[in-house]
Tab-separated table of N, CA and C and ligand atoms in Angstrom:
chain	number	residue	atom	x	y	z
A	1	MET	N	-21.595	-45.096	-18.696
A	1	MET	CA	-20.544	-44.181	-18.432
A	1	MET	C	-19.327	-44.933	-17.673
A	2	ASN	N	-18.194	-44.612	-18.141
A	2	ASN	CA	-17.000	-45.270	-17.572
A	2	ASN	C	-16.441	-44.534	-16.340
A	3	CYS	N	-15.774	-45.251	-15.453
A	3	CYS	CA	-15.165	-44.709	-14.312
A	3	CYS	C	-14.044	-43.741	-14.685
A	4	PRO	N	-14.044	-42.555	-14.047
A	4	PRO	CA	-12.978	-41.570	-14.434
A	4	PRO	C	-11.608	-42.002	-13.879
A	5	ILE	N	-11.588	-42.975	-13.033
A	5	ILE	CA	-10.272	-43.393	-12.422
A	5	ILE	C	-9.623	-44.508	-13.303
A	6	CYS	N	-10.426	-45.582	-13.471
A	6	CYS	CA	-9.829	-46.751	-14.137
A	6	CYS	C	-10.507	-47.012	-15.494
A	7	ILE	N	-11.458	-46.187	-15.890
A	7	ILE	CA	-12.083	-46.265	-17.241
A	7	ILE	C	-12.852	-47.596	-17.442
A	8	ARG	N	-13.182	-48.251	-16.339
A	8	ARG	CA	-13.981	-49.447	-16.432
A	8	ARG	C	-15.504	-49.057	-16.364
A	9	ASP	N	-16.323	-50.068	-16.571
A	9	ASP	CA	-17.763	-49.810	-16.553
A	9	ASP	C	-18.218	-49.511	-15.120
A	10	THR	N	-19.367	-48.741	-15.069
A	10	THR	CA	-19.888	-48.387	-13.803
A	10	THR	C	-21.369	-48.837	-13.726
A	11	LYS	N	-21.844	-48.968	-12.488
A	11	LYS	CA	-23.245	-49.211	-12.349
A	11	LYS	C	-23.953	-48.060	-11.628
A	12	VAL	N	-25.234	-47.883	-11.879
A	12	VAL	CA	-25.951	-46.784	-11.282
A	12	VAL	C	-26.504	-47.331	-9.936
A	13	VAL	N	-26.129	-46.627	-8.816
A	13	VAL	CA	-26.569	-47.108	-7.514
A	13	VAL	C	-27.775	-46.248	-7.046
A	14	ASP	N	-27.930	-45.105	-7.535
A	14	ASP	CA	-29.097	-44.272	-7.137
A	14	ASP	C	-29.449	-43.314	-8.278
A	15	THR	N	-30.770	-43.169	-8.537
A	15	THR	CA	-31.262	-42.187	-9.564
A	15	THR	C	-32.280	-41.343	-8.885
A	16	ARG	N	-32.141	-40.073	-9.010
A	16	ARG	CA	-33.181	-39.201	-8.535
A	16	ARG	C	-33.356	-37.970	-9.370
A	17	LEU	N	-34.577	-37.415	-9.323
A	17	LEU	CA	-34.893	-36.221	-10.106
A	17	LEU	C	-34.282	-35.040	-9.356
A	18	SER	N	-33.723	-34.101	-10.108
A	18	SER	CA	-33.191	-32.911	-9.456
A	18	SER	C	-34.349	-32.154	-8.879
A	19	SER	N	-34.020	-31.242	-7.913
A	19	SER	CA	-35.063	-30.548	-7.145
A	19	SER	C	-36.042	-29.797	-8.070
A	20	ASP	N	-35.576	-29.298	-9.207
A	20	ASP	CA	-36.504	-28.589	-10.118
A	20	ASP	C	-37.280	-29.534	-11.039
A	21	GLY	N	-36.973	-30.834	-10.978
A	21	GLY	CA	-37.654	-31.795	-11.746
A	21	GLY	C	-37.296	-31.844	-13.241
A	22	LEU	N	-36.272	-31.111	-13.609
A	22	LEU	CA	-35.879	-31.002	-15.011
A	22	LEU	C	-34.538	-31.723	-15.303
A	23	GLY	N	-33.976	-32.292	-14.329
A	23	GLY	CA	-32.711	-33.008	-14.531
A	23	GLY	C	-32.710	-34.284	-13.784
A	24	ILE	N	-31.838	-35.216	-14.136
A	24	ILE	CA	-31.780	-36.493	-13.431
A	24	ILE	C	-30.330	-36.612	-12.899
A	25	ARG	N	-30.254	-36.944	-11.677
A	25	ARG	CA	-28.954	-37.106	-10.961
A	25	ARG	C	-28.754	-38.565	-10.739
A	26	ARG	N	-27.677	-39.093	-11.214
A	26	ARG	CA	-27.303	-40.499	-11.030
A	26	ARG	C	-26.049	-40.627	-10.204
A	27	ARG	N	-26.198	-41.503	-9.239
A	27	ARG	CA	-25.017	-41.859	-8.411
A	27	ARG	C	-24.484	-43.098	-8.979
A	28	ARG	N	-23.216	-43.144	-9.356
A	28	ARG	CA	-22.657	-44.330	-9.979
A	28	ARG	C	-21.506	-44.849	-9.202
A	29	GLU	N	-21.251	-46.127	-9.403
A	29	GLU	CA	-20.158	-46.816	-8.735
A	29	GLU	C	-19.401	-47.687	-9.720
A	30	CYS	N	-18.111	-47.562	-9.674
A	30	CYS	CA	-17.231	-48.379	-10.555
A	30	CYS	C	-17.309	-49.831	-10.147
A	31	ILE	N	-17.524	-50.687	-11.115
A	31	ILE	CA	-17.574	-52.127	-10.841
A	31	ILE	C	-16.197	-52.651	-10.400
A	32	GLU	N	-15.149	-51.976	-10.930
A	32	GLU	CA	-13.795	-52.464	-10.694
A	32	GLU	C	-13.212	-51.850	-9.372
A	33	CYS	N	-13.160	-50.565	-9.294
A	33	CYS	CA	-12.420	-49.938	-8.154
A	33	CYS	C	-13.443	-49.398	-7.096
A	34	GLU	N	-14.710	-49.452	-7.339
A	34	GLU	CA	-15.767	-48.996	-6.446
A	34	GLU	C	-15.747	-47.484	-6.152
A	35	TYR	N	-15.020	-46.776	-7.059
A	35	TYR	CA	-15.040	-45.345	-6.936
A	35	TYR	C	-16.521	-44.876	-7.229
A	36	ARG	N	-16.977	-43.872	-6.429
A	36	ARG	CA	-18.329	-43.356	-6.596
A	36	ARG	C	-18.311	-41.926	-7.074
A	37	PHE	N	-19.262	-41.668	-7.972
A	37	PHE	CA	-19.385	-40.334	-8.500
A	37	PHE	C	-20.775	-40.028	-8.992
A	38	SER	N	-21.116	-38.796	-9.245
A	38	SER	CA	-22.448	-38.453	-9.666
A	38	SER	C	-22.393	-37.844	-11.061
A	39	THR	N	-23.487	-38.109	-11.774
A	39	THR	CA	-23.659	-37.425	-13.096
A	39	THR	C	-25.029	-36.749	-13.108
A	40	VAL	N	-25.111	-35.702	-13.798
A	40	VAL	CA	-26.390	-35.014	-13.928
A	40	VAL	C	-26.752	-34.902	-15.395
A	41	GLU	N	-27.941	-35.387	-15.658
A	41	GLU	CA	-28.460	-35.247	-17.013
A	41	GLU	C	-29.495	-34.168	-17.142
A	42	GLU	N	-29.246	-33.294	-18.101
A	42	GLU	CA	-30.195	-32.219	-18.307
A	42	GLU	C	-30.692	-32.138	-19.736
A	43	VAL	N	-31.887	-31.642	-19.914
A	43	VAL	CA	-32.450	-31.506	-21.227
A	43	VAL	C	-31.716	-30.373	-21.918
A	44	GLU	N	-31.338	-30.525	-23.112
A	44	GLU	CA	-30.735	-29.476	-23.887
A	44	GLU	C	-31.778	-28.903	-24.733
A	45	LEU	N	-31.648	-27.571	-24.894
A	45	LEU	CA	-32.663	-26.937	-25.781
A	45	LEU	C	-32.209	-26.934	-27.202
A	46	MET	N	-32.101	-28.133	-27.720
A	46	MET	CA	-31.537	-28.294	-29.061
A	46	MET	C	-32.539	-27.975	-30.174
A	47	ASP	N	-33.775	-28.348	-29.950
A	47	ASP	CA	-34.733	-28.304	-31.058
A	47	ASP	C	-35.598	-27.089	-31.021
A	48	LEU	N	-35.187	-26.134	-30.230
A	48	LEU	CA	-35.966	-24.933	-30.064
A	48	LEU	C	-35.755	-23.963	-31.271
A	49	THR	N	-36.862	-23.527	-31.854
A	49	THR	CA	-36.731	-22.599	-32.942
A	49	THR	C	-37.225	-21.189	-32.471
A	50	ILE	N	-36.510	-20.176	-32.779
A	50	ILE	CA	-36.901	-18.835	-32.491
A	50	ILE	C	-37.423	-18.164	-33.764
A	51	VAL	N	-38.635	-17.661	-33.636
A	51	VAL	CA	-39.208	-16.983	-34.836
A	51	VAL	C	-39.079	-15.505	-34.606
A	52	LYS	N	-38.300	-14.860	-35.447
A	52	LYS	CA	-38.033	-13.436	-35.324
A	52	LYS	C	-39.207	-12.586	-35.876
A	53	ARG	N	-39.126	-11.371	-35.518
A	53	ARG	CA	-40.193	-10.411	-35.853
A	53	ARG	C	-40.540	-10.431	-37.324
A	54	GLU	N	-39.561	-10.506	-38.179
A	54	GLU	CA	-39.832	-10.523	-39.667
A	54	GLU	C	-40.243	-11.916	-40.152
A	55	GLY	N	-40.375	-12.853	-39.172
A	55	GLY	CA	-40.787	-14.182	-39.597
A	55	GLY	C	-39.633	-15.115	-39.917
A	56	LYS	N	-38.393	-14.603	-39.879
A	56	LYS	CA	-37.243	-15.447	-39.990
A	56	LYS	C	-37.117	-16.382	-38.872
A	57	ARG	N	-36.668	-17.603	-39.185
A	57	ARG	CA	-36.589	-18.577	-38.123
A	57	ARG	C	-35.118	-18.938	-37.911
A	58	GLU	N	-34.750	-19.111	-36.660
A	58	GLU	CA	-33.380	-19.613	-36.422
A	58	GLU	C	-33.359	-20.512	-35.180
A	59	THR	N	-32.395	-21.398	-35.127
A	59	THR	CA	-32.247	-22.322	-34.032
A	59	THR	C	-31.797	-21.563	-32.811
A	60	TYR	N	-32.446	-21.874	-31.666
A	60	TYR	CA	-32.068	-21.221	-30.419
A	60	TYR	C	-30.583	-21.421	-30.128
A	61	SER	N	-29.932	-20.313	-29.727
A	61	SER	CA	-28.547	-20.380	-29.469
A	61	SER	C	-28.294	-19.845	-28.046
A	62	ARG	N	-27.770	-20.656	-27.145
A	62	ARG	CA	-27.527	-20.235	-25.782
A	62	ARG	C	-26.508	-19.130	-25.828
A	63	GLU	N	-25.465	-19.281	-26.629
A	63	GLU	CA	-24.360	-18.300	-26.678
A	63	GLU	C	-24.877	-16.962	-27.115
A	64	LYS	N	-25.769	-16.911	-28.027
A	64	LYS	CA	-26.304	-15.652	-28.570
A	64	LYS	C	-27.132	-14.968	-27.434
A	65	LEU	N	-27.934	-15.716	-26.766
A	65	LEU	CA	-28.752	-15.184	-25.662
A	65	LEU	C	-27.862	-14.697	-24.565
A	66	LEU	N	-26.880	-15.496	-24.228
A	66	LEU	CA	-25.915	-15.140	-23.167
A	66	LEU	C	-25.210	-13.819	-23.483
A	67	LYS	N	-24.833	-13.673	-24.755
A	67	LYS	CA	-24.182	-12.437	-25.215
A	67	LYS	C	-25.071	-11.204	-24.960
A	68	GLY	N	-26.309	-11.377	-25.273
A	68	GLY	CA	-27.314	-10.269	-25.064
A	68	GLY	C	-27.420	-9.927	-23.645
A	69	ILE	N	-27.520	-10.942	-22.762
A	69	ILE	CA	-27.620	-10.756	-21.379
A	69	ILE	C	-26.395	-10.081	-20.753
A	70	VAL	N	-25.264	-10.610	-21.173
A	70	VAL	CA	-23.942	-10.027	-20.708
A	70	VAL	C	-23.826	-8.530	-21.102
A	71	ARG	N	-24.307	-8.270	-22.340
A	71	ARG	CA	-24.258	-6.892	-22.812
A	71	ARG	C	-25.114	-6.019	-21.847
A	72	SER	N	-26.308	-6.525	-21.507
A	72	SER	CA	-27.155	-5.728	-20.623
A	72	SER	C	-26.606	-5.578	-19.202
A	73	LEU	N	-25.654	-6.491	-18.849
A	73	LEU	CA	-25.101	-6.442	-17.489
A	73	LEU	C	-23.752	-5.681	-17.464
A	74	GLU	N	-23.414	-5.051	-18.523
A	74	GLU	CA	-22.170	-4.300	-18.621
A	74	GLU	C	-22.015	-3.318	-17.428
A	75	LYS	N	-20.865	-3.465	-16.766
A	75	LYS	CA	-20.512	-2.588	-15.622
A	75	LYS	C	-21.412	-2.771	-14.456
A	76	ARG	N	-22.245	-3.871	-14.428
A	76	ARG	CA	-23.051	-4.157	-13.292
A	76	ARG	C	-22.338	-5.190	-12.358
A	77	PRO	N	-22.624	-5.188	-11.112
A	77	PRO	CA	-21.969	-6.159	-10.305
A	77	PRO	C	-22.701	-7.529	-10.379
A	78	TYR	N	-21.988	-8.505	-10.811
A	78	TYR	CA	-22.620	-9.893	-10.865
A	78	TYR	C	-21.501	-10.898	-10.833
A	79	THR	N	-21.783	-12.091	-10.413
A	79	THR	CA	-20.801	-13.119	-10.446
A	79	THR	C	-21.063	-14.109	-11.528
A	80	GLU	N	-20.018	-14.830	-11.884
A	80	GLU	CA	-20.171	-15.890	-12.974
A	80	GLU	C	-21.154	-16.918	-12.577
A	81	ALA	N	-21.114	-17.222	-11.240
A	81	ALA	CA	-22.076	-18.272	-10.741
A	81	ALA	C	-23.475	-17.736	-10.826
A	82	GLY	N	-23.595	-16.498	-10.487
A	82	GLY	CA	-24.986	-15.851	-10.573
A	82	GLY	C	-25.504	-15.863	-12.028
A	83	LEU	N	-24.655	-15.536	-12.929
A	83	LEU	CA	-25.042	-15.472	-14.328
A	83	LEU	C	-25.385	-16.885	-14.817
A	84	LYS	N	-24.674	-17.861	-14.355
A	84	LYS	CA	-24.921	-19.234	-14.770
A	84	LYS	C	-26.315	-19.692	-14.247
A	85	THR	N	-26.577	-19.348	-13.003
A	85	THR	CA	-27.874	-19.695	-12.439
A	85	THR	C	-28.992	-18.963	-13.219
A	86	LEU	N	-28.750	-17.733	-13.515
A	86	LEU	CA	-29.754	-16.906	-14.273
A	86	LEU	C	-30.019	-17.622	-15.605
A	87	MET	N	-29.017	-18.028	-16.352
A	87	MET	CA	-29.190	-18.675	-17.646
A	87	MET	C	-29.914	-19.999	-17.443
A	88	HIS	N	-29.622	-20.671	-16.410
A	88	HIS	CA	-30.247	-21.985	-16.100
A	88	HIS	C	-31.725	-21.780	-15.855
A	89	SER	N	-32.116	-20.764	-15.114
A	89	SER	CA	-33.437	-20.493	-14.771
A	89	SER	C	-34.260	-20.106	-16.034
A	90	ILE	N	-33.610	-19.355	-16.849
A	90	ILE	CA	-34.247	-18.911	-18.132
A	90	ILE	C	-34.486	-20.088	-18.996
A	91	GLU	N	-33.530	-20.954	-19.101
A	91	GLU	CA	-33.731	-22.180	-19.955
A	91	GLU	C	-34.812	-23.086	-19.349
A	92	GLN	N	-34.849	-23.104	-18.066
A	92	GLN	CA	-35.904	-23.965	-17.442
A	92	GLN	C	-37.278	-23.390	-17.765
A	93	ASP	N	-37.355	-22.069	-17.687
A	93	ASP	CA	-38.654	-21.413	-18.032
A	93	ASP	C	-39.058	-21.726	-19.442
A	94	ILE	N	-38.061	-21.732	-20.339
A	94	ILE	CA	-38.364	-22.011	-21.793
A	94	ILE	C	-38.866	-23.415	-21.856
A	95	GLN	N	-38.179	-24.354	-21.147
A	95	GLN	CA	-38.606	-25.732	-21.195
A	95	GLN	C	-40.027	-25.910	-20.708
A	96	ARG	N	-40.370	-25.121	-19.708
A	96	ARG	CA	-41.693	-25.297	-19.125
A	96	ARG	C	-42.798	-24.813	-20.072
A	97	THR	N	-42.434	-23.991	-21.037
A	97	THR	CA	-43.462	-23.580	-21.975
A	97	THR	C	-43.843	-24.817	-22.941
A	98	LYS	N	-43.022	-25.818	-22.925
A	98	LYS	CA	-43.204	-27.051	-23.693
A	98	LYS	C	-43.482	-26.721	-25.148
A	99	GLN	N	-42.839	-25.700	-25.684
A	99	GLN	CA	-42.990	-25.319	-27.059
A	99	GLN	C	-41.713	-25.605	-27.913
A	100	GLN	N	-41.946	-25.973	-29.117
A	100	GLN	CA	-40.817	-26.207	-30.024
A	100	GLN	C	-40.395	-24.904	-30.682
A	101	GLU	N	-41.376	-23.959	-30.624
A	101	GLU	CA	-41.092	-22.678	-31.287
A	101	GLU	C	-41.497	-21.591	-30.326
A	102	LEU	N	-40.652	-20.539	-30.340
A	102	LEU	CA	-40.972	-19.320	-29.526
A	102	LEU	C	-40.726	-18.146	-30.362
A	103	SER	N	-41.556	-17.150	-30.273
A	103	SER	CA	-41.238	-15.899	-30.929
A	103	SER	C	-40.151	-15.155	-30.182
A	104	SER	N	-39.365	-14.297	-30.845
A	104	SER	CA	-38.326	-13.599	-30.091
A	104	SER	C	-38.963	-12.767	-28.996
A	105	ALA	N	-40.155	-12.299	-29.174
A	105	ALA	CA	-40.846	-11.529	-28.152
A	105	ALA	C	-41.126	-12.440	-26.921
A	106	GLU	N	-41.581	-13.667	-27.132
A	106	GLU	CA	-41.836	-14.586	-26.069
A	106	GLU	C	-40.568	-14.887	-25.306
A	107	LEU	N	-39.522	-15.150	-26.081
A	107	LEU	CA	-38.215	-15.391	-25.457
A	107	LEU	C	-37.791	-14.189	-24.600
A	108	GLY	N	-37.934	-12.981	-25.231
A	108	GLY	CA	-37.605	-11.780	-24.466
A	108	GLY	C	-38.364	-11.645	-23.145
A	109	ASP	N	-39.609	-12.046	-23.204
A	109	ASP	CA	-40.447	-11.974	-21.951
A	109	ASP	C	-39.935	-12.864	-20.921
A	110	VAL	N	-39.491	-14.088	-21.293
A	110	VAL	CA	-38.982	-15.049	-20.346
A	110	VAL	C	-37.717	-14.470	-19.708
A	111	VAL	N	-36.850	-13.935	-20.535
A	111	VAL	CA	-35.609	-13.356	-20.060
A	111	VAL	C	-35.804	-12.215	-19.122
A	112	MET	N	-36.779	-11.340	-19.511
A	112	MET	CA	-37.003	-10.112	-18.737
A	112	MET	C	-37.563	-10.449	-17.367
A	113	GLU	N	-38.444	-11.449	-17.349
A	113	GLU	CA	-39.022	-11.891	-16.069
A	113	GLU	C	-37.932	-12.245	-15.052
A	114	ARG	N	-36.944	-12.902	-15.578
A	114	ARG	CA	-35.803	-13.394	-14.708
A	114	ARG	C	-34.853	-12.235	-14.390
A	115	LEU	N	-34.586	-11.404	-15.418
A	115	LEU	CA	-33.650	-10.281	-15.284
A	115	LEU	C	-34.154	-9.311	-14.270
A	116	ARG	N	-35.462	-9.107	-14.241
A	116	ARG	CA	-36.073	-8.086	-13.386
A	116	ARG	C	-35.665	-8.275	-11.879
A	117	THR	N	-35.608	-9.569	-11.479
A	117	THR	CA	-35.207	-9.772	-10.107
A	117	THR	C	-33.693	-9.957	-9.998
A	118	PHE	N	-33.026	-10.179	-11.063
A	118	PHE	CA	-31.539	-10.396	-11.034
A	118	PHE	C	-30.854	-9.083	-10.978
A	119	ASP	N	-31.202	-8.167	-11.907
A	119	ASP	CA	-30.533	-6.853	-11.889
A	119	ASP	C	-31.477	-5.843	-12.614
A	120	LYS	N	-31.946	-4.950	-11.912
A	120	LYS	CA	-32.955	-3.993	-12.396
A	120	LYS	C	-32.423	-3.186	-13.604
A	121	VAL	N	-31.199	-2.747	-13.524
A	121	VAL	CA	-30.566	-1.961	-14.563
A	121	VAL	C	-30.453	-2.748	-15.859
A	122	ALA	N	-30.005	-3.986	-15.725
A	122	ALA	CA	-29.828	-4.846	-16.817
A	122	ALA	C	-31.189	-5.166	-17.464
A	123	TYR	N	-32.150	-5.303	-16.572
A	123	TYR	CA	-33.532	-5.598	-17.045
A	123	TYR	C	-34.013	-4.394	-17.917
A	124	ILE	N	-33.802	-3.205	-17.495
A	124	ILE	CA	-34.304	-2.063	-18.235
A	124	ILE	C	-33.553	-1.960	-19.545
A	125	ARG	N	-32.217	-2.172	-19.527
A	125	ARG	CA	-31.456	-2.175	-20.781
A	125	ARG	C	-31.955	-3.226	-21.742
A	126	PHE	N	-32.156	-4.418	-21.178
A	126	PHE	CA	-32.660	-5.527	-22.072
A	126	PHE	C	-33.988	-5.203	-22.639
A	127	ALA	N	-34.849	-4.737	-21.774
A	127	ALA	CA	-36.267	-4.429	-22.195
A	127	ALA	C	-36.255	-3.370	-23.246
A	128	SER	N	-35.381	-2.389	-23.153
A	128	SER	CA	-35.393	-1.322	-24.128
A	128	SER	C	-34.936	-1.801	-25.495
A	129	VAL	N	-34.140	-2.856	-25.555
A	129	VAL	CA	-33.744	-3.440	-26.826
A	129	VAL	C	-34.793	-4.379	-27.334
A	130	TYR	N	-35.338	-5.268	-26.473
A	130	TYR	CA	-36.311	-6.265	-26.909
A	130	TYR	C	-37.670	-5.663	-27.195
A	131	ARG	N	-38.109	-4.853	-26.318
A	131	ARG	CA	-39.441	-4.371	-26.476
A	131	ARG	C	-39.517	-3.100	-27.307
A	132	GLN	N	-38.360	-2.466	-27.394
A	132	GLN	CA	-38.285	-1.232	-28.185
A	132	GLN	C	-39.366	-0.268	-27.624
A	133	PHE	N	-39.409	-0.174	-26.352
A	133	PHE	CA	-40.348	0.721	-25.644
A	133	PHE	C	-41.785	0.558	-26.035
A	134	GLU	N	-42.155	-0.693	-26.370
A	134	GLU	CA	-43.557	-0.938	-26.713
A	134	GLU	C	-44.446	-0.592	-25.483
A	135	ASP	N	-43.965	-1.123	-24.398
A	135	ASP	CA	-44.753	-0.964	-23.184
A	135	ASP	C	-44.237	0.164	-22.323
A	136	VAL	N	-44.472	1.392	-22.767
A	136	VAL	CA	-43.863	2.597	-22.184
A	136	VAL	C	-44.223	2.718	-20.730
A	137	GLN	N	-45.512	2.398	-20.369
A	137	GLN	CA	-45.908	2.649	-19.004
A	137	GLN	C	-45.190	1.703	-18.057
A	138	THR	N	-45.081	0.471	-18.407
A	138	THR	CA	-44.365	-0.454	-17.550
A	138	THR	C	-42.858	-0.028	-17.398
A	139	PHE	N	-42.306	0.351	-18.483
A	139	PHE	CA	-40.988	0.839	-18.513
A	139	PHE	C	-40.769	2.005	-17.586
A	140	GLN	N	-41.704	2.971	-17.704
A	140	GLN	CA	-41.618	4.230	-16.864
A	140	GLN	C	-41.769	3.798	-15.396
A	141	ARG	N	-42.654	2.907	-15.147
A	141	ARG	CA	-42.897	2.467	-13.764
A	141	ARG	C	-41.638	1.851	-13.142
A	142	GLU	N	-40.991	0.968	-13.953
A	142	GLU	CA	-39.802	0.329	-13.517
A	142	GLU	C	-38.701	1.328	-13.272
A	143	LEU	N	-38.575	2.257	-14.117
A	143	LEU	CA	-37.560	3.279	-14.121
A	143	LEU	C	-37.734	4.161	-12.839
A	144	ASN	N	-38.978	4.553	-12.627
A	144	ASN	CA	-39.265	5.375	-11.408
A	144	ASN	C	-38.917	4.644	-10.137
A	145	GLU	N	-39.291	3.326	-10.105
A	145	GLU	CA	-39.010	2.558	-8.918
A	145	GLU	C	-37.527	2.452	-8.702
A	146	LEU	N	-36.794	2.299	-9.761
A	146	LEU	CA	-35.335	2.186	-9.684
A	146	LEU	C	-34.672	3.490	-9.133
A	147	ILE	N	-35.218	4.572	-9.635
A	147	ILE	CA	-34.706	5.902	-9.231
A	147	ILE	C	-35.011	6.161	-7.748
A	148	ARG	N	-36.225	5.756	-7.368
A	148	ARG	CA	-36.655	5.934	-5.969
A	148	ARG	C	-35.754	5.120	-5.040
A	149	LYS	N	-35.502	3.858	-5.426
A	149	LYS	CA	-34.644	2.989	-4.641
A	149	LYS	C	-33.212	3.544	-4.560
A	150	ARG	N	-32.726	4.035	-5.631
A	150	ARG	CA	-31.357	4.609	-5.633
A	150	ARG	C	-31.267	5.776	-4.745
A	151	ASN	N	-32.227	6.650	-4.833
A	151	ASN	CA	-32.221	7.797	-3.950
A	151	ASN	C	-32.254	7.441	-2.441
A	152	LYS	N	-32.951	6.428	-2.203
A	152	LYS	CA	-33.049	5.861	-0.785
A	152	LYS	C	-31.703	5.463	-0.289
A	153	THR	N	-30.969	4.762	-1.149
A	153	THR	CA	-29.674	4.237	-0.696
A	153	THR	C	-28.598	5.291	-0.606
A	154	ILE	N	-28.746	6.370	-1.281
A	154	ILE	CA	-27.681	7.438	-1.273
A	154	ILE	C	-27.800	8.288	-0.007
B	201	ZN	ZN1	-12.868	-47.561	-11.376
């Protein structure tokens, strides 16, 4: 990697694993001007295949997943940074499965697990689309809890 100031070659002065163990942080120094900067390498979910319910396969798309999540967060209070962290956590969880293929249901489970603590309303919206109310009891339980909490705060 070249120096962002003088575009000369740089050397790596320090390499460490990011705290989650899924990225590598490198501290670099320019050979010419001694400018120091850091780079972070992360695994990209490039080769992940999503197998849909009908058996159709498609390449994992971050944009598509993000769209679905943003849709479930409509009119909910959240920050861009929070959303970014959420996406990051979801992709880490996917990486941890160490699978090249995930069913859309498995992907949905990973997302829901994270959404549940991120935003309860978004979680329920997302679950209703993904699960199509397969797990009615869980859904009802979550809904009741949400209503109870809301009543408490009012
Ligand atoms: Zn330089």
